Short mmCIF file of C-alpha atoms in Angstrom, two decimals:
data_model
loop_
_atom_site.label_atom_id
_atom_site.label_comp_id
_atom_site.label_asym_id
_atom_site.label_seq_id
_atom_site.Cartn_x
_atom_site.Cartn_y
_atom_site.Cartn_z
CA UNK A 1 151.87 -76.59 -113.73
CA UNK A 2 149.59 -75.48 -111.42
CA UNK A 3 149.72 -78.26 -108.55
CA UNK A 4 146.55 -78.63 -106.16
CA UNK A 5 145.93 -82.37 -105.40
CA UNK A 6 148.22 -85.06 -104.01
CA UNK A 7 148.27 -88.49 -102.23
CA UNK A 8 150.38 -89.22 -99.97
CA UNK A 9 150.75 -91.86 -96.90
CA UNK A 10 152.30 -91.17 -93.82
CA UNK A 11 152.95 -93.10 -91.02
CA UNK A 12 153.47 -91.94 -87.01
CA UNK A 13 155.61 -93.51 -85.05
CA UNK A 14 155.33 -97.15 -83.09
CA UNK A 15 156.03 -97.66 -79.14
CA UNK A 16 158.36 -98.72 -78.03
CA UNK A 17 158.40 -101.69 -76.04
CA UNK A 18 158.79 -101.88 -71.82
CA UNK A 19 160.77 -103.87 -71.28
CA UNK A 20 161.63 -107.21 -68.67
CA UNK A 21 165.02 -107.33 -65.89
CA UNK A 22 165.37 -107.79 -62.42
CA UNK A 23 167.99 -106.52 -59.61
CA UNK A 24 170.75 -108.11 -60.39
CA UNK A 25 173.40 -106.60 -58.15
CA UNK A 26 175.88 -108.32 -54.48
CA UNK A 27 174.05 -109.97 -51.90
CA UNK A 28 170.91 -109.87 -53.57
CA UNK A 29 169.68 -113.36 -55.22
CA UNK A 30 166.75 -112.23 -56.09
CA UNK A 31 165.98 -109.04 -56.64
CA UNK A 32 162.85 -106.94 -57.85
CA UNK A 33 161.87 -106.35 -61.14
CA UNK A 34 163.40 -103.27 -62.72
CA UNK A 35 162.70 -102.94 -66.42
CA UNK A 36 162.12 -99.87 -67.85
CA UNK A 37 159.61 -98.47 -69.67
CA UNK A 38 159.58 -97.87 -74.17
CA UNK A 39 159.80 -94.80 -75.53
CA UNK A 40 156.64 -92.89 -76.92
CA UNK A 41 156.96 -92.23 -80.27
CA UNK A 42 157.05 -89.71 -82.55
CA UNK A 43 154.19 -87.02 -83.79
CA UNK A 44 153.21 -86.49 -87.50
CA UNK A 45 153.11 -82.34 -87.65
CA UNK A 46 151.07 -80.42 -90.62
CA UNK A 47 152.84 -77.10 -90.70
CA UNK A 48 151.61 -73.71 -93.09
CA UNK A 49 154.09 -72.48 -95.14
CA UNK A 50 154.40 -68.91 -96.00
CA UNK A 51 156.09 -69.54 -98.72
CA UNK A 52 154.96 -72.23 -100.11
CA UNK A 53 151.87 -72.05 -102.87
CA UNK A 54 151.18 -75.12 -104.61
CA UNK A 55 151.23 -79.61 -103.52
CA UNK A 56 153.81 -79.87 -106.45
CA UNK A 57 156.30 -80.93 -103.67
CA UNK A 58 154.37 -83.35 -103.07
CA UNK A 59 154.48 -85.15 -106.11
CA UNK A 60 158.01 -86.05 -105.62
CA UNK A 61 158.18 -87.25 -102.47
CA UNK A 62 154.89 -89.34 -101.10
CA UNK A 63 155.87 -91.51 -98.18
CA UNK A 64 156.69 -89.81 -94.40
CA UNK A 65 157.53 -91.56 -91.23
CA UNK A 66 157.85 -90.29 -87.70
CA UNK A 67 160.92 -92.21 -85.56
CA UNK A 68 160.00 -94.79 -83.55
CA UNK A 69 160.61 -94.63 -79.71
CA UNK A 70 162.88 -97.43 -78.28
CA UNK A 71 162.48 -100.27 -75.90
CA UNK A 72 163.10 -99.09 -72.27
CA UNK A 73 166.06 -100.62 -71.22
CA UNK A 74 167.88 -102.62 -67.40
CA UNK A 75 167.06 -99.77 -63.86
CA UNK A 76 164.26 -98.26 -65.25
CA UNK A 77 166.18 -97.19 -68.09
CA UNK A 78 163.28 -95.38 -70.27
CA UNK A 79 163.34 -95.84 -73.97
CA UNK A 80 163.92 -92.38 -76.29
CA UNK A 81 161.41 -90.87 -77.97
CA UNK A 82 161.08 -91.00 -81.81
CA UNK A 83 161.73 -88.51 -83.62
CA UNK A 84 157.87 -86.06 -84.92
CA UNK A 85 157.80 -85.85 -88.15
CA UNK A 86 156.67 -81.39 -90.33
CA UNK A 87 154.72 -81.69 -93.68
CA UNK A 88 154.82 -78.32 -94.42
CA UNK A 89 151.97 -77.15 -96.59
CA UNK A 90 150.42 -73.65 -98.02
CA UNK A 91 147.32 -72.30 -95.90
CA UNK A 92 144.85 -73.14 -97.76
CA UNK A 93 145.56 -76.83 -97.90
CA UNK A 94 142.53 -79.42 -97.27
CA UNK A 95 144.03 -82.26 -95.60
CA UNK A 96 140.86 -85.07 -96.26
CA UNK A 97 141.18 -89.31 -95.10
CA UNK A 98 141.85 -90.56 -98.65
CA UNK A 99 139.03 -94.32 -98.70
CA UNK A 100 136.53 -91.88 -97.12
CA UNK A 101 137.27 -88.39 -98.30
CA UNK A 102 136.05 -86.95 -94.92
CA UNK A 103 137.73 -83.46 -93.99
CA UNK A 104 140.24 -84.86 -90.95
CA UNK A 105 142.16 -80.93 -90.92
CA UNK A 106 141.91 -77.44 -92.62
CA UNK A 107 144.94 -75.30 -92.74
CA UNK A 108 143.09 -71.94 -93.03
CA UNK A 109 142.29 -69.50 -90.69
CA UNK A 110 144.37 -70.05 -87.72
CA UNK A 111 145.12 -73.22 -87.90
CA UNK A 112 149.03 -72.98 -88.43
CA UNK A 113 149.63 -76.13 -86.74
CA UNK A 114 148.37 -79.63 -86.30
CA UNK A 115 148.43 -83.04 -84.72
CA UNK A 116 147.43 -85.23 -87.62
CA UNK A 117 148.61 -88.60 -86.11
CA UNK A 118 149.69 -89.03 -82.90
CA UNK A 119 152.66 -92.02 -81.75
CA UNK A 120 152.25 -94.36 -80.57
CA UNK A 121 152.41 -94.81 -76.78
CA UNK A 122 155.68 -96.73 -74.99
CA UNK A 123 155.03 -99.93 -72.94
CA UNK A 124 155.44 -99.90 -69.19
CA UNK A 125 158.23 -101.74 -68.02
CA UNK A 126 157.95 -104.76 -66.22
CA UNK A 127 158.63 -102.54 -63.34
CA UNK A 128 155.09 -101.71 -63.30
CA UNK A 129 152.68 -104.75 -62.73
CA UNK A 130 154.67 -105.98 -59.32
CA UNK A 131 151.73 -106.53 -56.54
CA UNK A 132 151.95 -108.47 -52.82
CA UNK A 133 150.10 -111.95 -54.47
CA UNK A 134 152.81 -111.21 -57.58
CA UNK A 135 156.76 -109.87 -57.09
CA UNK A 136 158.55 -111.46 -60.12
CA UNK A 137 156.13 -110.30 -62.96
CA UNK A 138 158.34 -111.69 -66.26
CA UNK A 139 156.11 -109.11 -68.48
CA UNK A 140 156.28 -105.58 -69.51
CA UNK A 141 153.54 -103.92 -72.18
CA UNK A 142 154.29 -103.49 -75.50
CA UNK A 143 154.43 -100.03 -77.42
CA UNK A 144 151.55 -99.09 -78.89
CA UNK A 145 151.52 -98.89 -82.38
CA UNK A 146 151.99 -96.77 -85.19
CA UNK A 147 149.09 -94.97 -86.44
CA UNK A 148 149.36 -95.21 -90.84
CA UNK A 149 146.95 -92.95 -93.12
CA UNK A 150 146.78 -92.37 -96.89
CA UNK A 151 145.60 -88.15 -97.58
CA UNK A 152 144.39 -86.51 -100.06
CA UNK A 153 145.86 -82.73 -99.78
CA UNK A 154 143.91 -80.47 -101.93
CA UNK A 155 144.03 -76.43 -101.22
CA UNK A 156 141.49 -74.96 -102.14
CA UNK A 157 142.69 -71.14 -103.29
CA UNK A 158 141.50 -68.13 -99.81
CA UNK A 159 139.50 -65.60 -101.45
CA UNK A 160 137.09 -63.02 -99.97
CA UNK A 161 135.43 -63.27 -104.47
CA UNK A 162 134.78 -65.83 -106.66
CA UNK A 163 135.19 -64.19 -110.23
CA UNK A 164 133.14 -67.20 -112.00
CA UNK A 165 131.63 -67.68 -115.69
CA UNK A 166 132.02 -68.64 -119.00
CA UNK A 167 135.31 -68.13 -121.00
CA UNK A 168 136.68 -64.51 -122.68
CA UNK A 169 133.80 -62.63 -121.20
CA UNK A 170 136.43 -60.47 -119.78
CA UNK A 171 137.35 -62.50 -115.81
CA UNK A 172 141.55 -62.30 -116.57
CA UNK A 173 140.36 -58.19 -117.51
CA UNK A 174 138.86 -57.46 -115.05
CA UNK A 175 141.15 -58.73 -112.54
CA UNK A 176 144.13 -56.86 -114.00
CA UNK A 177 142.67 -54.03 -114.25
CA UNK A 178 141.52 -53.45 -110.23
CA UNK A 179 144.18 -56.28 -108.90
CA UNK A 180 148.20 -56.39 -108.47
CA UNK A 181 147.25 -59.47 -110.86
CA UNK A 182 149.10 -60.01 -113.52
CA UNK A 183 147.55 -62.93 -115.55
CA UNK A 184 147.24 -63.71 -119.21
CA UNK A 185 145.08 -62.66 -121.25
CA UNK A 186 144.33 -63.61 -124.37
CA UNK A 187 141.35 -64.59 -127.19
CA UNK A 188 141.06 -68.43 -126.62
CA UNK A 189 139.69 -70.66 -124.27
CA UNK A 190 141.13 -71.53 -121.34
CA UNK A 191 143.58 -69.11 -121.52
CA UNK A 192 143.99 -69.58 -116.88
CA UNK A 193 145.11 -73.47 -115.52
CA UNK A 194 145.00 -71.78 -112.35
CA UNK A 195 142.88 -69.78 -110.59
CA UNK A 196 145.02 -66.35 -110.04
CA UNK A 197 144.87 -64.54 -107.06
CA UNK A 198 144.60 -60.80 -106.54
CA UNK A 199 144.19 -58.07 -103.46
CA UNK A 200 141.53 -55.43 -103.92
CA UNK A 201 142.84 -52.41 -103.01
CA UNK A 202 140.06 -49.15 -102.02
CA UNK A 203 140.22 -46.01 -100.69
CA UNK A 204 139.01 -45.26 -97.15
CA UNK A 205 137.60 -48.75 -97.08
CA UNK A 206 139.19 -52.46 -96.42
CA UNK A 207 140.92 -54.07 -99.33
CA UNK A 208 139.50 -58.01 -100.35
CA UNK A 209 140.80 -60.94 -102.01
CA UNK A 210 139.22 -61.94 -105.23
CA UNK A 211 140.33 -65.11 -107.94
CA UNK A 212 139.32 -65.98 -110.99
CA UNK A 213 137.92 -68.90 -111.88
CA UNK A 214 139.78 -70.99 -114.41
CA UNK A 215 136.91 -70.27 -117.01
CA UNK A 216 133.48 -72.91 -116.58
CA UNK A 217 131.93 -74.41 -119.54
CA UNK A 218 128.69 -76.81 -119.23
CA UNK A 219 128.84 -80.11 -117.60
CA UNK A 220 132.20 -78.62 -115.53
CA UNK A 221 130.31 -79.90 -112.33
CA UNK A 222 130.76 -84.08 -113.01
CA UNK A 223 134.35 -82.98 -113.82
CA UNK A 224 134.33 -81.95 -118.10
CA UNK A 225 137.07 -79.47 -118.63
CA UNK A 226 138.90 -80.00 -115.77
CA UNK A 227 135.43 -78.47 -114.10
CA UNK A 228 136.18 -80.09 -110.24
CA UNK A 229 139.86 -79.15 -110.51
CA UNK A 230 138.76 -75.85 -111.27
CA UNK A 231 135.49 -75.74 -109.41
CA UNK A 232 136.66 -77.01 -106.71
CA UNK A 233 138.58 -73.11 -105.19
CA UNK A 234 135.93 -71.72 -105.37
CA UNK A 235 134.26 -73.49 -101.97
CA UNK A 236 136.08 -70.43 -99.60
CA UNK A 237 134.78 -67.64 -101.66
CA UNK A 238 132.06 -65.98 -99.37
CA UNK A 239 130.45 -64.39 -102.18
CA UNK A 240 130.94 -65.13 -106.55
CA UNK A 241 130.78 -62.90 -109.34
CA UNK A 242 129.15 -64.09 -111.37
CA UNK A 243 131.22 -61.80 -114.90
CA UNK A 244 129.14 -62.21 -117.96
CA UNK A 245 129.43 -60.87 -122.07
CA UNK A 246 126.15 -58.85 -121.72
CA UNK A 247 127.61 -57.85 -126.15
CA UNK A 248 127.27 -61.54 -127.25
CA UNK A 249 129.97 -60.81 -128.44
CA UNK A 250 130.64 -64.60 -129.61
CA UNK A 251 126.55 -64.85 -130.20
CA UNK A 252 125.98 -66.77 -126.54
CA UNK A 253 123.00 -65.44 -125.65
CA UNK A 254 124.48 -64.17 -121.64
CA UNK A 255 121.09 -64.67 -119.57
CA UNK A 256 121.77 -68.87 -120.61
CA UNK A 257 125.08 -68.46 -120.84
CA UNK A 258 124.21 -67.55 -115.87
CA UNK A 259 121.59 -70.16 -115.97
CA UNK A 260 124.23 -72.75 -117.35
CA UNK A 261 127.09 -71.52 -115.00
CA UNK A 262 124.76 -71.92 -111.65
CA UNK A 263 123.18 -75.05 -113.30
CA UNK A 264 127.55 -76.53 -113.00
CA UNK A 265 127.68 -74.85 -108.75
CA UNK A 266 124.81 -75.62 -107.63
CA UNK A 267 125.61 -79.30 -109.20
CA UNK A 268 129.03 -79.88 -107.57
CA UNK A 269 127.83 -77.74 -104.71
CA UNK A 270 124.72 -76.17 -103.63
CA UNK A 271 125.83 -74.80 -99.94
CA UNK A 272 128.77 -72.99 -102.81
CA UNK A 273 125.33 -72.28 -105.47
CA UNK A 274 123.29 -70.48 -102.40
CA UNK A 275 125.93 -67.78 -101.75
CA UNK A 276 125.29 -64.34 -102.41
CA UNK A 277 125.95 -63.18 -105.83
CA UNK A 278 126.38 -60.53 -108.26
CA UNK A 279 126.15 -60.36 -112.08
CA UNK A 280 128.95 -57.84 -113.48
CA UNK A 281 126.88 -57.17 -117.56
CA UNK A 282 131.04 -56.92 -118.76
CA UNK A 283 132.04 -55.90 -122.27
CA UNK A 284 129.55 -52.13 -122.09
CA UNK A 285 131.30 -50.74 -124.29
CA UNK A 286 130.89 -53.13 -127.20
CA UNK A 287 127.04 -53.13 -127.47
CA UNK A 288 125.72 -51.87 -130.51
CA UNK A 289 122.03 -54.01 -130.92
CA UNK A 290 119.52 -52.08 -130.42
CA UNK A 291 117.26 -54.11 -127.41
CA UNK A 292 119.33 -53.00 -123.94
CA UNK A 293 120.87 -56.52 -122.72
CA UNK A 294 121.01 -54.68 -119.61
CA UNK A 295 117.98 -54.11 -118.90
CA UNK A 296 116.99 -57.62 -119.89
CA UNK A 297 119.60 -59.05 -117.28
CA UNK A 298 118.08 -57.28 -114.78
CA UNK A 299 114.29 -57.71 -115.77
CA UNK A 300 115.34 -61.45 -114.94
CA UNK A 301 117.57 -61.21 -111.87
CA UNK A 302 117.15 -58.92 -109.93
CA UNK A 303 113.61 -60.45 -109.25
CA UNK A 304 116.13 -62.99 -107.60
CA UNK A 305 117.60 -60.95 -105.30
CA UNK A 306 120.86 -61.80 -107.85
CA UNK A 307 121.64 -57.59 -108.13
CA UNK A 308 123.49 -57.14 -111.72
CA UNK A 309 125.99 -54.04 -112.61
CA UNK A 310 127.53 -52.82 -115.99
CA UNK A 311 130.79 -52.48 -116.05
CA UNK A 312 133.39 -52.75 -119.22
CA UNK A 313 136.67 -53.96 -117.82
CA UNK A 314 138.41 -52.40 -120.53
CA UNK A 315 136.98 -48.79 -120.67
CA UNK A 316 137.33 -48.70 -115.70
CA UNK A 317 133.54 -48.28 -116.54
CA UNK A 318 130.79 -48.70 -113.73
CA UNK A 319 133.99 -50.96 -112.30
CA UNK A 320 134.74 -48.33 -109.11
CA UNK A 321 130.63 -48.60 -107.91
CA UNK A 322 131.17 -52.63 -108.51
CA UNK A 323 133.92 -53.05 -106.25
CA UNK A 324 132.72 -50.31 -103.86
CA UNK A 325 129.18 -53.05 -103.50
CA UNK A 326 131.43 -55.44 -103.60
CA UNK A 327 133.13 -54.87 -100.47
CA UNK A 328 130.33 -53.19 -97.87
CA UNK A 329 128.43 -57.27 -99.01
CA UNK A 330 131.51 -58.56 -96.93
CA UNK A 331 131.03 -56.28 -94.50
CA UNK A 332 128.60 -57.88 -93.92
CA UNK A 333 128.77 -61.23 -93.94
CA UNK A 334 131.70 -59.99 -91.23
CA UNK A 335 135.35 -61.39 -91.35
CA UNK A 336 135.27 -64.60 -90.62
CA UNK A 337 137.27 -67.10 -93.22
CA UNK A 338 135.39 -70.07 -94.93
CA UNK A 339 137.31 -73.19 -92.65
CA UNK A 340 135.84 -76.76 -93.81
CA UNK A 341 135.00 -78.48 -89.99
CA UNK A 342 137.21 -81.97 -89.46
CA UNK A 343 134.98 -85.19 -90.21
CA UNK A 344 137.10 -87.77 -89.57
CA UNK A 345 139.00 -88.62 -86.70
CA UNK A 346 142.16 -90.52 -86.98
CA UNK A 347 141.99 -91.75 -83.89
CA UNK A 348 138.93 -93.17 -83.73
CA UNK A 349 139.89 -95.14 -86.09
CA UNK A 350 142.96 -97.10 -84.45
CA UNK A 351 143.38 -99.56 -81.84
CA UNK A 352 144.34 -98.89 -78.93
CA UNK A 353 147.58 -102.09 -77.60
CA UNK A 354 145.30 -104.05 -74.71
CA UNK A 355 147.46 -103.95 -71.70
CA UNK A 356 150.39 -107.71 -71.68
CA UNK A 357 149.71 -110.60 -70.05
CA UNK A 358 151.68 -114.28 -70.68
CA UNK A 359 151.68 -118.19 -71.12
CA UNK A 360 153.47 -120.62 -70.03
CA UNK A 361 154.76 -124.03 -68.29
CA UNK A 362 154.86 -123.94 -64.61
CA UNK A 363 157.71 -126.97 -64.92
CA UNK A 364 158.20 -126.89 -60.80
CA UNK A 365 154.07 -127.13 -59.94
CA UNK A 366 154.21 -129.28 -63.02
CA UNK A 367 151.11 -126.48 -64.23
CA UNK A 368 150.40 -123.81 -67.05
CA UNK A 369 150.51 -120.16 -65.54
CA UNK A 370 148.44 -117.33 -67.22
CA UNK A 371 148.95 -113.97 -66.02
CA UNK A 372 149.17 -110.33 -66.67
CA UNK A 373 147.21 -106.93 -65.82
CA UNK A 374 144.46 -107.86 -68.84
CA UNK A 375 143.44 -111.01 -67.50
CA UNK A 376 143.84 -110.23 -64.00
CA UNK A 377 140.90 -107.24 -65.01
CA UNK A 378 139.17 -109.68 -67.18
CA UNK A 379 139.04 -111.93 -63.49
CA UNK A 380 137.99 -109.06 -61.51
CA UNK A 381 134.49 -108.23 -63.91
CA UNK A 382 133.29 -111.83 -64.95
CA UNK A 383 131.12 -113.81 -62.77
CA UNK A 384 132.37 -117.49 -63.68
CA UNK A 385 130.12 -119.19 -61.36
CA UNK A 386 126.82 -118.53 -63.56
CA UNK A 387 127.17 -119.33 -67.16
CA UNK A 388 126.66 -116.70 -69.12
CA UNK A 389 129.18 -115.12 -66.89
CA UNK A 390 131.93 -118.72 -67.76
CA UNK A 391 130.49 -118.81 -71.77
CA UNK A 392 132.24 -115.43 -72.14
CA UNK A 393 135.51 -116.19 -70.12
CA UNK A 394 135.72 -119.18 -72.94
CA UNK A 395 135.33 -117.09 -75.55
CA UNK A 396 137.78 -114.54 -73.68
CA UNK A 397 140.50 -117.39 -74.00
CA UNK A 398 139.95 -118.32 -77.45
CA UNK A 399 139.88 -114.83 -79.41
CA UNK A 400 142.83 -113.45 -77.97
CA UNK A 401 145.06 -116.84 -78.73
CA UNK A 402 145.34 -118.09 -74.86
CA UNK A 403 144.12 -121.19 -75.98
CA UNK A 404 146.36 -121.58 -78.67
CA UNK A 405 149.39 -120.76 -76.83
CA UNK A 406 148.61 -123.61 -74.88
CA UNK A 407 148.19 -125.79 -77.41
CA UNK A 408 151.63 -124.71 -78.65
CA UNK A 409 152.86 -125.49 -75.53
CA UNK A 410 152.30 -129.46 -75.19
CA UNK A 411 149.32 -128.81 -72.68
CA UNK A 412 147.09 -132.00 -72.67
CA UNK A 413 143.51 -132.69 -71.32
CA UNK A 414 143.48 -132.78 -67.29
CA UNK A 415 146.54 -130.81 -67.07
CA UNK A 416 146.00 -127.84 -64.65
CA UNK A 417 146.08 -124.30 -65.64
CA UNK A 418 146.66 -121.38 -63.07
CA UNK A 419 145.60 -118.05 -63.81
CA UNK A 420 146.45 -115.60 -60.28
CA UNK A 421 144.16 -117.40 -57.59
CA UNK A 422 141.57 -119.87 -59.56
CA UNK A 423 142.24 -123.31 -60.56
CA UNK A 424 141.21 -125.34 -63.42
CA UNK A 425 142.33 -128.22 -65.75
CA UNK A 426 141.76 -128.19 -68.75
CA UNK A 427 139.88 -129.71 -71.86
CA UNK A 428 139.00 -129.86 -74.79
#
């Protein structure tokens, strides 16, 4: 079974916590802080593996995690960084955030290696927080948390030309005659359950890649008959070759068939429906009707800017002219591959860790002490003399659980709280 979708969970590594320690040496009773920094967490990378062509492996392993950073140590020793993880995918894999369906990265073109999730940065040890007024900081920065995401992987075939049309119009026969592909050919619907890719080699001209997208039916854009799974593969193609049974061998009208398929393309994705299209009126070797169906098809679609080429995929009649027309049109469109732009940046949806602070009780001075870089920064930009500023200060203490921690330490009304050079009396 061709596996073209998978849902997986990925997680980067957590940053190691900074360490709190102080120098303890002979003849040095109270040494300065020497807590080391925590190691950085491992990153999550996606890389293209040219040896893969399906997402089958992800059906067996669905969770991928990078290594966590180690905690810092004494004597300024930094913690070890967590190991990165490299997830291999086939070229053409589109990585989406599962809930929103937004594109994070498209592993196509030059995008052969992508850093998807960064590991958490290791926290600073207490050596970084020594100041002239706080020479023995008893706090360190915790490591930044890991980032985690549920991803939807979709493999979208990379081809220049996509073949569309109802089942049994001769797409597989055409592909087998003009490329190196070897599709199954039989007279029943939905023979092709996965896209067949082939390379067209032309004399004195550049070759191109063509894909037989599985036969569509009406309702495909709504998911009928696995329609979504099939339509997904046409999203990368630069132009569309619409093959139709001009001889009506199954009793269907070729003009109605073309409109029906184009309606499905428009319903699925209007951008795809607007791409350049050429109609290949196939099975001309089986036309026995008095009225010429080719002229009817040309009269209907060529005024719309869609050229019509009569061919016989079996005998080869008209095929060479069609291929060179496709190549010339591709040259006009340029070599730039169809790559989906990012719509979702994981870092924007992950909160980074705040600066550390501690809440403690100083028995010697009988006061409660709140300190740390976060507190110092807040006090530096808050005007406590104004009513608005003092209200912000109170909300800050509440929202950051500082009041709760003071209460857990047993603070009572009238007790003293010190924050750097400021002293407050506590009242509920």
